[in-house]
Amino acid sequence: MSPNKLALALLAVSCVAWGSEPNAARQKELVHLVRQDCGSCHGMSLKGGLGPALLPENLRDKPAEGLTATIYYGRPGTPMPPWKQFMSEAEAAWIVDKLMTAFPE
Amino acid sequence: MRLLLSLFLVLLLNACAGPQLRGTGDLGLIIERSSGHVTLVNTSSRQPYARIAGLGDLSHASAVYSRDGRYAFIFGRDGGLTKIDLLEAKIVKRVIQSGNAIGGSISQDGRIVVAQNYSPGGIKAFDAETLELLSEVPAEYAPGKFSKVVGLADTAGNKFAYALFEGGEIRVTDFSDPKQPKTQRFPAGSQPYDGLVTPDGRYFLAGLFGEDGVAMLDLWQPEKGARKILEKYGRGEEKLPVFKMPHLRGWSVAQGKAYLPAIGRHEVLVVDVATWKEVGRIPVRGQPVFVMARPDGRQIWVNFAFPDNGKIDVIDTLAGKVVHNMEPGKGILHMEFAPRGENVWLSVRDDNKVVIYNTENFTKQGEIAADSPSGIFFTSRAVRIGF
C-alpha cells in the first residue's frame, strides 16, 4: 500500500469511528451488549473465556478494521458469531475503538 | 416427674444454648454475577435469608455442594474457588486457583473438589475440607499446546470426565489416589463445547460445535472408545448463528429419552437412551441454552441465547411438544427446580430479580431481588451424580 493510500485508509477508519459516534442512549445499549452478551464468551470483565480476552493489551497490535470485521461478520469455523443483525459497521468500529482504549463499565 | 423435669431442662437448655439445629435440604444460593455476591435462599419459605460478599468475578460462576449440603464450592470466572457455609452464612475459605476458570465438580466420596480451567487449560484437584491443592492435570493435547477444558463431570470411583475444546478429545482422570491422578484420552470430534454425565453415571456426552453431532463415551466400557451419536443432525443445512453456547449440565433424561439442545438450530433433539438414536426434534423459539427436566421428567423447560433470552418454552414430555410459552423478563440466564419440582426459579438478569413460578399452572409465586442474577443452585444437587 502506498503511503497515500495508507493515509486515506486510516482517515476512512477514523471517520467511521468519529464521524458517526452512536448517541448516548445507543452507547449505553452497546456497552450493555458487550459486557453481558459478548461477556458470555469473552467474560464480563473481558478477560476471556471460550473467546479470547478483549483487553487493550490483547488488541493493541491488531488492525482495527480487522477486529471490526470480526465483530460484524463473525469468524466462520469458530464460535465467534456475526453481529450484523444487531449493529451497524460503524457501531462495531465504535466498540473496537472502546475495547482498544478503555471499555466503559 | 423426673422425666418431666429433665424434659423441661432440655428445653430450657435448647432455648439458651447457641444456634437452633437445622437441616440443609431446602437451602440454596443465587449467584449475583456483577457484584461478586451470593444470596442464600430457603426453598420452603421461598425467601432469601442472607447475602455474602467478596466472591470476585462471578460471571459464568457455578457451584457444587458437599454431601451434607452444608457447604457450597463456588467456581468463579477469575479462577476463585470459594467455600461457603450455608448454615452460618459465611465464607469458610477462598483461594485463587487459576487465571480463568469455568466450573468444577465434586467427587463421589465428597473429598475432592476439581476445578476446570480455561487458562492455563487443565484441571486441578483440591481437598474439599481445606481447599489445599492435591494435584493438577494440564490439558496438553500436543507438545506445548494446551486446551480449554469443558464439561467436567463427576463419575463413579472418584473419576472425572471432561472434554478439550481445542484438543477435540474426551478425558477421564482417576483421582482414587488424589496425588497421583491417572488420565485416559479418547478422540472425540471437533470442538467439544460442553459435556454431561447421565444420571446413572454411565455415559459421558460431549456436544460438538465444529461438527453436527455429540460424542459419547460409555464409562462402563471405556476401552470401546468414544463414538458419535446424532451425527449430521443438521443435515448439511446452513447453521444459524449461535450467540451463546448451550449448557449441557443439568440436562434432561425423562421417560427413557434424552433432550438435548441443537447447535445452530432452533430445536431440541430427542434421543432414545437405549439405542442412542434420534427419535424426534421439537421446534422451539430460539437457540436453546438450558434444556432442563422437572425432577419428575414430565416437563422440560428451555431458555434461549441472545436475542431470545427473554423467552421460556415448556415441553410436555407426554405430548412431545411445547405446551406453554412465557416471557418472564429480560435476560433469563438460568433456572433451577425445587427439589421435587413444584416450582421453578428463573434468574432474570436485566430485571435484577429471581422469579418463582408454579410448574403445574404457570402462575407466579414470588420474586427475590438480586443484583444481575445468573446461576441458581439448590442443595438437592448434593446427592445427584453429575451435578
Tab-separated table of C-alpha atoms in Angstrom:
chain	number	residue	atom	x	y	z
A	1	MET	CA	0.000	0.000	0.000
A	2	SER	CA	1.376	3.409	-0.932
A	3	PRO	CA	1.749	5.943	1.859
A	4	ASN	CA	-1.051	7.974	0.281
A	5	LYS	CA	-3.440	5.107	0.200
A	6	LEU	CA	-2.494	4.187	3.745
A	7	ALA	CA	-3.270	7.720	4.917
A	8	LEU	CA	-6.613	7.557	3.127
A	9	ALA	CA	-7.422	4.209	4.661
A	10	LEU	CA	-6.522	5.467	8.126
A	11	LEU	CA	-8.656	8.550	7.553
A	12	ALA	CA	-11.545	6.348	6.448
A	13	VAL	CA	-11.233	4.243	9.594
A	14	SER	CA	-11.072	7.224	11.889
A	15	CYS	CA	-14.042	8.755	10.035
A	16	VAL	CA	-16.058	5.637	10.764
A	17	ALA	CA	-15.003	5.836	14.381
A	18	TRP	CA	-15.503	9.551	14.826
A	19	GLY	CA	-17.897	10.562	12.092
A	20	SER	CA	-20.820	8.526	13.337
A	21	GLU	CA	-20.335	8.093	17.041
A	22	PRO	CA	-23.522	6.477	18.392
A	23	ASN	CA	-25.664	8.714	20.573
A	24	ALA	CA	-25.544	8.398	24.352
A	25	ALA	CA	-28.552	6.076	24.678
A	26	ARG	CA	-27.239	3.770	21.977
A	27	GLN	CA	-23.754	3.787	23.539
A	28	LYS	CA	-25.310	2.578	26.753
A	29	GLU	CA	-27.056	-0.261	24.911
A	30	LEU	CA	-23.849	-1.260	23.165
A	31	VAL	CA	-21.880	-1.274	26.420
A	32	HIS	CA	-24.544	-3.462	27.997
A	33	LEU	CA	-24.463	-5.789	24.982
A	34	VAL	CA	-20.684	-6.150	25.134
A	35	ARG	CA	-20.469	-6.680	28.899
A	36	GLN	CA	-23.405	-9.053	29.152
A	37	ASP	CA	-23.823	-10.830	25.830
A	38	CYS	CA	-20.303	-10.757	24.408
A	39	GLY	CA	-19.378	-11.440	28.028
A	40	SER	CA	-20.894	-14.921	27.875
A	41	CYS	CA	-17.892	-15.916	25.746
A	42	HIS	CA	-15.309	-13.194	26.420
A	43	GLY	CA	-16.043	-12.739	30.132
A	44	MET	CA	-17.950	-9.867	31.683
A	45	SER	CA	-14.680	-8.183	32.537
A	46	LEU	CA	-13.446	-9.065	29.004
A	47	LYS	CA	-10.580	-11.148	30.386
A	48	GLY	CA	-11.529	-14.045	28.142
A	49	GLY	CA	-13.492	-17.271	28.304
A	50	LEU	CA	-14.277	-19.521	25.376
A	51	GLY	CA	-13.345	-16.463	23.295
A	52	PRO	CA	-10.023	-14.619	23.808
A	53	ALA	CA	-9.516	-11.668	26.159
A	54	LEU	CA	-10.550	-8.326	24.637
A	55	LEU	CA	-8.459	-6.014	26.785
A	56	PRO	CA	-6.371	-3.195	25.259
A	57	GLU	CA	-3.153	-5.140	25.771
A	58	ASN	CA	-4.580	-8.093	23.818
A	59	LEU	CA	-5.798	-5.998	20.895
A	60	ARG	CA	-3.131	-3.310	20.698
A	61	ASP	CA	-1.159	-4.824	17.824
A	62	LYS	CA	-4.151	-5.836	15.750
A	63	PRO	CA	-5.580	-3.692	12.953
A	64	ALA	CA	-8.881	-2.072	13.980
A	65	GLU	CA	-10.567	-2.785	10.634
A	66	GLY	CA	-9.901	-6.496	11.033
A	67	LEU	CA	-11.410	-6.518	14.511
A	68	THR	CA	-14.408	-4.529	13.299
A	69	ALA	CA	-14.947	-7.060	10.522
A	70	THR	CA	-14.653	-9.908	13.043
A	71	ILE	CA	-17.468	-8.411	15.091
A	72	TYR	CA	-19.624	-7.501	12.120
A	73	TYR	CA	-19.186	-10.670	10.038
A	74	GLY	CA	-18.078	-13.180	12.691
A	75	ARG	CA	-15.295	-15.732	12.131
A	76	PRO	CA	-16.585	-18.792	10.301
A	77	GLY	CA	-15.353	-22.083	11.727
A	78	THR	CA	-15.028	-20.589	15.217
A	79	PRO	CA	-17.749	-19.824	17.771
A	80	MET	CA	-17.435	-16.068	17.065
A	81	PRO	CA	-20.840	-15.230	15.527
A	82	PRO	CA	-21.667	-12.298	13.185
A	83	TRP	CA	-23.382	-9.382	14.929
A	84	LYS	CA	-24.538	-7.510	11.827
A	85	GLN	CA	-28.222	-8.095	12.643
A	86	PHE	CA	-27.812	-6.111	15.810
A	87	MET	CA	-25.465	-3.247	14.958
A	88	SER	CA	-24.104	-1.200	12.072
A	89	GLU	CA	-20.497	-1.461	10.930
A	90	ALA	CA	-19.883	1.993	12.412
A	91	GLU	CA	-21.154	0.769	15.770
A	92	ALA	CA	-18.850	-2.252	15.572
A	93	ALA	CA	-15.978	0.173	14.863
A	94	TRP	CA	-17.008	2.236	17.906
A	95	ILE	CA	-16.894	-0.930	20.057
A	96	VAL	CA	-13.415	-1.765	18.755
A	97	ASP	CA	-12.256	1.780	19.462
A	98	LYS	CA	-13.503	1.496	23.056
A	99	LEU	CA	-12.094	-2.006	23.512
A	100	MET	CA	-8.674	-0.790	22.383
A	101	THR	CA	-8.629	2.106	24.835
A	102	ALA	CA	-10.788	1.620	27.914
A	103	PHE	CA	-14.132	-0.092	27.737
A	104	PRO	CA	-16.847	1.719	29.765
A	105	GLU	CA	-18.305	-0.123	32.788
B	1	MET	CA	-41.969	-36.405	87.405
B	2	ARG	CA	-38.208	-36.751	86.970
B	3	LEU	CA	-38.770	-37.366	83.287
B	4	LEU	CA	-40.834	-34.236	83.021
B	5	LEU	CA	-38.237	-32.242	84.873
B	6	SER	CA	-35.398	-33.392	82.640
B	7	LEU	CA	-37.517	-32.722	79.593
B	8	PHE	CA	-38.086	-29.223	80.885
B	9	LEU	CA	-34.343	-28.839	81.454
B	10	VAL	CA	-33.536	-29.985	77.932
B	11	LEU	CA	-35.994	-27.496	76.528
B	12	LEU	CA	-34.543	-24.741	78.656
B	13	LEU	CA	-31.006	-25.606	77.560
B	14	ASN	CA	-32.028	-25.689	73.928
B	15	ALA	CA	-33.603	-22.311	74.245
B	16	CYS	CA	-30.490	-20.706	75.730
B	17	ALA	CA	-27.735	-22.736	74.151
B	18	GLY	CA	-26.499	-21.411	70.876
B	19	PRO	CA	-27.815	-21.883	67.374
B	20	GLN	CA	-31.006	-23.665	66.541
B	21	LEU	CA	-30.457	-27.002	64.864
B	22	ARG	CA	-31.416	-27.109	61.229
B	23	GLY	CA	-31.074	-29.304	58.147
B	24	THR	CA	-29.950	-28.028	54.771
B	25	GLY	CA	-32.198	-29.888	52.322
B	26	ASP	CA	-34.276	-26.838	51.440
B	27	LEU	CA	-31.500	-24.289	51.073
B	28	GLY	CA	-29.731	-22.880	48.065
B	29	LEU	CA	-27.897	-19.932	46.609
B	30	ILE	CA	-28.200	-17.366	43.853
B	31	ILE	CA	-25.083	-16.047	42.091
B	32	GLU	CA	-25.123	-12.268	41.631
B	33	ARG	CA	-22.696	-12.079	38.779
B	34	SER	CA	-21.650	-8.494	38.506
B	35	SER	CA	-21.171	-7.632	42.162
B	36	GLY	CA	-19.462	-10.744	43.494
B	37	HIS	CA	-22.255	-11.602	45.917
B	38	VAL	CA	-24.274	-14.707	46.578
B	39	THR	CA	-27.735	-14.576	48.107
B	40	LEU	CA	-28.695	-17.572	50.244
B	41	VAL	CA	-32.267	-18.747	49.925
B	42	ASN	CA	-34.753	-21.092	51.542
B	43	THR	CA	-36.890	-23.044	49.087
B	44	SER	CA	-39.597	-23.797	51.688
B	45	SER	CA	-40.269	-20.183	52.601
B	46	ARG	CA	-39.215	-19.042	49.095
B	47	GLN	CA	-37.294	-16.191	50.724
B	48	PRO	CA	-33.676	-15.097	50.938
B	49	TYR	CA	-32.068	-15.377	54.382
B	50	ALA	CA	-28.547	-13.995	53.961
B	51	ARG	CA	-26.188	-12.371	51.487
B	52	ILE	CA	-22.420	-12.910	51.259
B	53	ALA	CA	-19.973	-10.510	49.578
B	54	GLY	CA	-16.420	-10.776	48.332
B	55	LEU	CA	-16.506	-13.630	45.832
B	56	GLY	CA	-14.789	-11.816	42.941
B	57	ASP	CA	-15.815	-12.058	39.266
B	58	LEU	CA	-18.816	-14.359	39.224
B	59	SER	CA	-19.770	-14.132	35.567
B	60	HIS	CA	-20.406	-17.702	34.498
B	61	ALA	CA	-19.888	-18.943	38.068
B	62	SER	CA	-21.210	-22.314	39.146
B	63	ALA	CA	-21.497	-24.198	42.422
B	64	VAL	CA	-21.388	-27.749	43.742
B	65	TYR	CA	-22.285	-28.996	47.220
B	66	SER	CA	-20.696	-31.108	49.909
B	67	ARG	CA	-22.552	-34.357	50.596
B	68	ASP	CA	-24.246	-32.942	53.681
B	69	GLY	CA	-25.486	-29.951	51.709
B	70	ARG	CA	-23.899	-27.600	54.204
B	71	TYR	CA	-21.026	-26.253	52.135
B	72	ALA	CA	-21.090	-24.843	48.632
B	73	PHE	CA	-17.979	-24.655	46.470
B	74	ILE	CA	-18.264	-21.758	44.056
B	75	PHE	CA	-16.077	-21.571	40.966
B	76	GLY	CA	-15.675	-18.004	39.705
B	77	ARG	CA	-14.582	-16.786	36.310
B	78	ASP	CA	-11.473	-15.195	37.776
B	79	GLY	CA	-10.237	-18.574	38.992
B	80	GLY	CA	-11.503	-18.029	42.532
B	81	LEU	CA	-12.693	-21.098	44.422
B	82	THR	CA	-14.783	-20.155	47.441
B	83	LYS	CA	-16.178	-22.496	50.076
B	84	ILE	CA	-19.176	-21.125	51.893
B	85	ASP	CA	-21.126	-22.404	54.863
B	86	LEU	CA	-24.870	-22.176	54.201
B	87	LEU	CA	-25.814	-22.542	57.854
B	88	GLU	CA	-23.506	-19.893	59.240
B	89	ALA	CA	-23.869	-17.842	56.058
B	90	LYS	CA	-20.197	-17.063	55.690
B	91	ILE	CA	-17.114	-17.731	53.600
B	92	VAL	CA	-15.076	-20.547	55.122
B	93	LYS	CA	-12.148	-20.417	52.720
B	94	ARG	CA	-11.255	-18.800	49.425
B	95	VAL	CA	-8.337	-19.484	47.069
B	96	ILE	CA	-7.430	-18.159	43.640
B	97	GLN	CA	-6.622	-21.355	41.813
B	98	SER	CA	-6.140	-20.251	38.188
B	99	GLY	CA	-6.381	-17.301	35.847
B	100	ASN	CA	-9.628	-18.202	34.159
B	101	ALA	CA	-11.992	-20.931	35.297
B	102	ILE	CA	-15.246	-22.276	34.018
B	103	GLY	CA	-16.637	-24.560	36.703
B	104	GLY	CA	-15.992	-27.663	38.701
B	105	SER	CA	-17.267	-30.844	40.273
B	106	ILE	CA	-17.073	-32.835	43.474
B	107	SER	CA	-16.019	-36.479	43.761
B	108	GLN	CA	-18.275	-39.411	44.517
B	109	ASP	CA	-16.933	-39.648	48.071
B	110	GLY	CA	-17.166	-35.883	48.586
B	111	ARG	CA	-13.496	-35.492	49.492
B	112	ILE	CA	-12.128	-33.941	46.314
B	113	VAL	CA	-13.244	-30.791	44.539
B	114	VAL	CA	-11.985	-30.472	40.972
B	115	ALA	CA	-11.880	-27.183	39.059
B	116	GLN	CA	-11.816	-26.970	35.263
B	117	ASN	CA	-9.811	-24.165	33.775
B	118	TYR	CA	-9.577	-22.304	30.502
B	119	SER	CA	-6.207	-20.761	31.158
B	120	PRO	CA	-3.932	-22.299	31.924
B	121	GLY	CA	-6.037	-25.104	30.452
B	122	GLY	CA	-6.394	-28.136	32.676
B	123	ILE	CA	-7.998	-29.452	35.818
B	124	LYS	CA	-6.936	-29.121	39.446
B	125	ALA	CA	-7.929	-31.245	42.407
B	126	PHE	CA	-8.409	-29.768	45.881
B	127	ASP	CA	-9.055	-31.251	49.288
B	128	ALA	CA	-12.725	-30.461	49.950
B	129	GLU	CA	-12.007	-29.904	53.639
B	130	THR	CA	-9.109	-27.457	53.353
B	131	LEU	CA	-9.023	-26.435	49.655
B	132	GLU	CA	-5.380	-27.484	49.647
B	133	LEU	CA	-4.144	-28.301	46.124
B	134	LEU	CA	-3.709	-32.068	45.704
B	135	SER	CA	-2.694	-32.381	42.066
B	136	GLU	CA	-3.234	-30.991	38.607
B	137	VAL	CA	-3.575	-32.387	35.108
B	138	PRO	CA	-2.701	-29.939	32.330
B	139	ALA	CA	-4.836	-30.202	29.197
B	140	GLU	CA	-1.830	-30.623	26.942
B	141	TYR	CA	-3.099	-32.263	23.775
B	142	ALA	CA	0.009	-31.873	21.622
B	143	PRO	CA	3.547	-30.942	22.716
B	144	GLY	CA	3.353	-27.438	24.196
B	145	LYS	CA	-0.322	-26.973	23.221
B	146	PHE	CA	-2.930	-26.576	25.930
B	147	SER	CA	-6.669	-26.702	25.530
B	148	LYS	CA	-9.587	-25.135	27.336
B	149	VAL	CA	-11.379	-27.710	29.453
B	150	VAL	CA	-15.158	-28.034	29.194
B	151	GLY	CA	-17.919	-30.244	30.561
B	152	LEU	CA	-16.203	-31.595	33.680
B	153	ALA	CA	-18.448	-34.170	35.400
B	154	ASP	CA	-18.025	-36.493	38.360
B	155	THR	CA	-18.378	-40.220	37.743
B	156	ALA	CA	-18.081	-43.381	39.822
B	157	GLY	CA	-14.844	-44.199	41.633
B	158	ASN	CA	-13.640	-40.615	42.102
B	159	LYS	CA	-13.139	-40.336	38.356
B	160	PHE	CA	-13.920	-37.201	36.409
B	161	ALA	CA	-14.797	-37.000	32.737
B	162	TYR	CA	-14.283	-33.840	30.661
B	163	ALA	CA	-13.528	-32.647	27.156
B	164	LEU	CA	-10.905	-30.445	25.493
B	165	PHE	CA	-12.240	-27.707	23.215
B	166	GLU	CA	-9.149	-27.230	21.044
B	167	GLY	CA	-7.868	-30.757	21.651
B	168	GLY	CA	-11.058	-32.460	20.425
B	169	GLU	CA	-10.811	-35.244	22.981
B	170	ILE	CA	-12.665	-36.682	25.942
B	171	ARG	CA	-10.597	-37.454	29.010
B	172	VAL	CA	-11.230	-39.468	32.123
B	173	THR	CA	-8.983	-38.722	35.090
B	174	ASP	CA	-8.972	-41.097	38.028
B	175	PHE	CA	-8.302	-39.401	41.372
B	176	SER	CA	-8.671	-42.501	43.543
B	177	ASP	CA	-5.090	-41.728	44.518
B	178	PRO	CA	-5.610	-37.949	44.553
B	179	LYS	CA	-1.942	-37.025	44.407
B	180	GLN	CA	-1.193	-39.485	41.570
B	181	PRO	CA	-4.034	-38.992	39.079
B	182	LYS	CA	-4.226	-41.250	36.038
B	183	THR	CA	-5.687	-39.981	32.779
B	184	GLN	CA	-7.165	-41.801	29.779
B	185	ARG	CA	-7.679	-39.989	26.466
B	186	PHE	CA	-10.265	-40.626	23.747
B	187	PRO	CA	-10.514	-38.815	20.389
B	188	ALA	CA	-13.979	-37.210	20.306
B	189	GLY	CA	-14.526	-34.806	17.389
B	190	SER	CA	-14.261	-31.166	16.502
B	191	GLN	CA	-14.552	-28.502	19.220
B	192	PRO	CA	-16.452	-30.073	22.111
B	193	TYR	CA	-18.119	-27.124	23.879
B	194	ASP	CA	-19.679	-28.744	26.960
B	195	GLY	CA	-20.370	-32.130	28.445
B	196	LEU	CA	-22.549	-34.051	30.831
B	197	VAL	CA	-22.838	-37.402	32.515
B	198	THR	CA	-26.140	-39.325	32.511
B	199	PRO	CA	-27.991	-39.503	35.849
B	200	ASP	CA	-26.829	-43.116	36.348
B	201	GLY	CA	-23.224	-42.073	35.780
B	202	ARG	CA	-22.777	-44.458	32.862
B	203	TYR	CA	-22.404	-42.247	29.787
B	204	PHE	CA	-20.422	-39.072	29.235
B	205	LEU	CA	-21.640	-36.929	26.347
B	206	ALA	CA	-19.811	-34.002	24.796
B	207	GLY	CA	-21.664	-31.632	22.475
B	208	LEU	CA	-19.622	-30.692	19.402
B	209	PHE	CA	-19.504	-27.203	17.970
B	210	GLY	CA	-17.245	-27.880	14.996
B	211	GLU	CA	-19.445	-30.595	13.531
B	212	ASP	CA	-23.031	-31.802	13.793
B	213	GLY	CA	-23.135	-34.472	16.448
B	214	VAL	CA	-22.467	-35.468	20.016
B	215	ALA	CA	-19.533	-37.589	21.196
B	216	MET	CA	-20.384	-40.325	23.677
B	217	LEU	CA	-18.214	-42.446	25.927
B	218	ASP	CA	-19.566	-45.466	27.797
B	219	LEU	CA	-17.797	-45.111	31.147
B	220	TRP	CA	-18.583	-48.722	31.975
B	221	GLN	CA	-16.663	-49.831	28.871
B	222	PRO	CA	-14.235	-47.028	28.129
B	223	GLU	CA	-11.997	-49.410	26.182
B	224	LYS	CA	-14.597	-49.210	23.398
B	225	GLY	CA	-13.697	-45.553	22.901
B	226	ALA	CA	-15.873	-42.533	22.165
B	227	ARG	CA	-18.425	-42.798	19.385
B	228	LYS	CA	-20.603	-40.257	17.692
B	229	ILE	CA	-24.352	-40.002	18.054
B	230	LEU	CA	-26.798	-37.627	16.367
B	231	GLU	CA	-24.313	-37.373	13.560
B	232	LYS	CA	-25.296	-34.868	10.883
B	233	TYR	CA	-28.449	-33.793	12.684
B	234	GLY	CA	-28.213	-30.539	10.776
B	235	ARG	CA	-28.479	-32.481	7.505
B	236	GLY	CA	-25.923	-30.185	5.947
B	237	GLU	CA	-28.234	-27.187	6.188
B	238	GLU	CA	-26.784	-23.754	6.876
B	239	LYS	CA	-26.417	-23.212	10.597
B	240	LEU	CA	-27.981	-20.264	12.343
B	241	PRO	CA	-25.534	-18.131	14.293
B	242	VAL	CA	-25.091	-19.131	17.942
B	243	PHE	CA	-24.915	-16.067	20.179
B	244	LYS	CA	-24.397	-18.087	23.332
B	245	MET	CA	-23.158	-21.620	23.813
B	246	PRO	CA	-25.687	-24.143	25.127
B	247	HIS	CA	-25.085	-25.684	28.526
B	248	LEU	CA	-25.399	-29.398	28.856
B	249	ARG	CA	-25.039	-29.839	32.585
B	250	GLY	CA	-28.414	-30.037	34.193
B	251	TRP	CA	-29.697	-31.676	31.047
B	252	SER	CA	-32.664	-33.934	30.823
B	253	VAL	CA	-33.454	-37.576	30.724
B	254	ALA	CA	-37.149	-38.256	31.000
B	255	GLN	CA	-39.162	-41.354	30.130
B	256	GLY	CA	-36.181	-43.091	28.575
B	257	LYS	CA	-35.428	-40.156	26.320
B	258	ALA	CA	-32.759	-37.529	26.445
B	259	TYR	CA	-33.498	-33.951	25.433
B	260	LEU	CA	-30.529	-32.004	24.098
B	261	PRO	CA	-30.055	-28.524	22.645
B	262	ALA	CA	-29.232	-28.461	18.919
B	263	ILE	CA	-26.387	-26.147	17.851
B	264	GLY	CA	-27.230	-23.550	15.225
B	265	ARG	CA	-30.819	-24.772	15.007
B	266	HIS	CA	-33.865	-23.689	16.933
B	267	GLU	CA	-34.659	-27.207	18.041
B	268	VAL	CA	-34.459	-29.579	20.966
B	269	LEU	CA	-33.213	-33.005	19.870
B	270	VAL	CA	-34.859	-36.078	21.359
B	271	VAL	CA	-32.775	-39.239	21.696
B	272	ASP	CA	-33.757	-42.716	22.849
B	273	VAL	CA	-31.250	-43.583	25.591
B	274	ALA	CA	-31.487	-47.331	24.938
B	275	THR	CA	-30.322	-47.065	21.320
B	276	TRP	CA	-28.881	-43.514	21.303
B	277	LYS	CA	-30.780	-42.857	18.083
B	278	GLU	CA	-32.615	-39.651	17.327
B	279	VAL	CA	-36.351	-40.174	17.768
B	280	GLY	CA	-37.584	-36.656	17.253
B	281	ARG	CA	-36.911	-32.954	17.355
B	282	ILE	CA	-39.043	-30.259	18.845
B	283	PRO	CA	-39.086	-26.765	17.335
B	284	VAL	CA	-38.572	-24.008	19.917
B	285	ARG	CA	-38.366	-20.208	19.797
B	286	GLY	CA	-34.597	-19.711	19.695
B	287	GLN	CA	-31.150	-21.273	20.158
B	288	PRO	CA	-31.642	-23.386	23.309
B	289	VAL	CA	-29.170	-22.812	26.148
B	290	PHE	CA	-30.522	-24.847	29.074
B	291	VAL	CA	-32.856	-27.773	28.393
B	292	MET	CA	-33.824	-28.950	31.861
B	293	ALA	CA	-36.269	-31.607	33.044
B	294	ARG	CA	-38.520	-31.088	36.003
B	295	PRO	CA	-37.396	-33.700	38.550
B	296	ASP	CA	-40.322	-35.994	37.679
B	297	GLY	CA	-39.499	-35.783	33.970
B	298	ARG	CA	-42.966	-34.657	32.905
B	299	GLN	CA	-41.836	-31.236	31.677
B	300	ILE	CA	-38.734	-29.856	30.002
B	301	TRP	CA	-38.031	-26.148	30.414
B	302	VAL	CA	-35.955	-24.394	27.775
B	303	ASN	CA	-34.323	-20.974	27.799
B	304	PHE	CA	-32.512	-19.299	24.921
B	305	ALA	CA	-29.459	-17.441	23.694
B	306	PHE	CA	-29.444	-13.747	22.831
B	307	PRO	CA	-31.610	-12.239	21.287
B	308	ASP	CA	-34.339	-14.603	22.518
B	309	ASN	CA	-33.137	-14.649	26.098
B	310	GLY	CA	-36.393	-13.267	27.486
B	311	LYS	CA	-38.356	-16.348	26.464
B	312	ILE	CA	-39.099	-19.708	28.060
B	313	ASP	CA	-40.675	-22.678	26.301
B	314	VAL	CA	-42.103	-25.594	28.264
B	315	ILE	CA	-42.241	-29.020	26.611
B	316	ASP	CA	-44.675	-31.648	27.870
B	317	THR	CA	-42.860	-34.978	27.510
B	318	LEU	CA	-46.099	-36.914	27.184
B	319	ALA	CA	-47.352	-34.718	24.343
B	320	GLY	CA	-43.852	-34.392	22.852
B	321	LYS	CA	-44.282	-30.707	22.078
B	322	VAL	CA	-44.163	-27.220	23.520
B	323	VAL	CA	-47.297	-26.621	25.574
B	324	HIS	CA	-46.506	-23.297	27.186
B	325	ASN	CA	-44.678	-20.100	26.184
B	326	MET	CA	-43.706	-17.341	28.538
B	327	GLU	CA	-41.691	-14.101	28.678
B	328	PRO	CA	-40.880	-13.720	32.361
B	329	GLY	CA	-38.395	-10.841	31.940
B	330	LYS	CA	-35.221	-9.665	30.205
B	331	GLY	CA	-32.164	-11.905	30.165
B	332	ILE	CA	-33.247	-15.259	31.611
B	333	LEU	CA	-29.895	-16.853	32.396
B	334	HIS	CA	-30.648	-19.904	34.459
B	335	MET	CA	-33.356	-21.988	36.047
B	336	GLU	CA	-33.500	-24.347	38.986
B	337	PHE	CA	-36.334	-26.604	40.112
B	338	ALA	CA	-37.394	-27.009	43.718
B	339	PRO	CA	-36.128	-30.436	44.817
B	340	ARG	CA	-39.368	-32.149	43.829
B	341	GLY	CA	-40.320	-29.759	41.084
B	342	GLU	CA	-43.447	-27.986	42.316
B	343	ASN	CA	-41.891	-24.686	41.378
B	344	VAL	CA	-39.043	-23.366	39.261
B	345	TRP	CA	-36.803	-20.376	39.948
B	346	LEU	CA	-35.667	-18.264	36.999
B	347	SER	CA	-32.925	-15.653	37.163
B	348	VAL	CA	-33.813	-12.512	35.224
B	349	ARG	CA	-30.506	-10.726	34.762
B	350	ASP	CA	-31.612	-7.379	33.373
B	351	ASP	CA	-34.568	-7.028	35.738
B	352	ASN	CA	-32.368	-7.756	38.769
B	353	LYS	CA	-34.574	-10.424	40.242
B	354	VAL	CA	-35.280	-14.110	40.526
B	355	VAL	CA	-38.877	-15.071	39.756
B	356	ILE	CA	-40.598	-18.203	41.049
B	357	TYR	CA	-43.277	-19.991	39.017
B	358	ASN	CA	-45.603	-22.847	39.868
B	359	THR	CA	-44.849	-25.562	37.297
B	360	GLU	CA	-48.377	-27.020	37.227
B	361	ASN	CA	-50.367	-23.901	36.391
B	362	PHE	CA	-47.539	-21.461	35.447
B	363	THR	CA	-48.660	-18.794	37.918
B	364	LYS	CA	-46.051	-16.612	39.532
B	365	GLN	CA	-45.443	-17.442	43.186
B	366	GLY	CA	-42.986	-14.790	44.172
B	367	GLU	CA	-39.798	-12.958	43.393
B	368	ILE	CA	-36.496	-12.187	45.084
B	369	ALA	CA	-34.380	-9.118	44.402
B	370	ALA	CA	-30.841	-9.952	43.231
B	371	ASP	CA	-28.160	-7.902	41.519
B	372	SER	CA	-27.782	-9.215	37.943
B	373	PRO	CA	-28.540	-12.822	38.956
B	374	SER	CA	-27.148	-15.756	36.983
B	375	GLY	CA	-26.815	-19.297	38.360
B	376	ILE	CA	-29.244	-20.679	40.945
B	377	PHE	CA	-28.106	-23.781	42.824
B	378	PHE	CA	-30.100	-25.726	45.412
B	379	THR	CA	-28.610	-28.214	47.883
B	380	SER	CA	-30.614	-31.027	46.269
B	381	ARG	CA	-27.690	-31.142	43.818
B	382	ALA	CA	-25.542	-32.604	46.610
B	383	VAL	CA	-26.950	-36.090	46.084
B	384	ARG	CA	-27.064	-36.177	42.283
B	385	ILE	CA	-24.393	-37.664	40.007
B	386	GLY	CA	-23.127	-35.092	37.520
B	387	PHE	CA	-24.306	-32.039	39.469
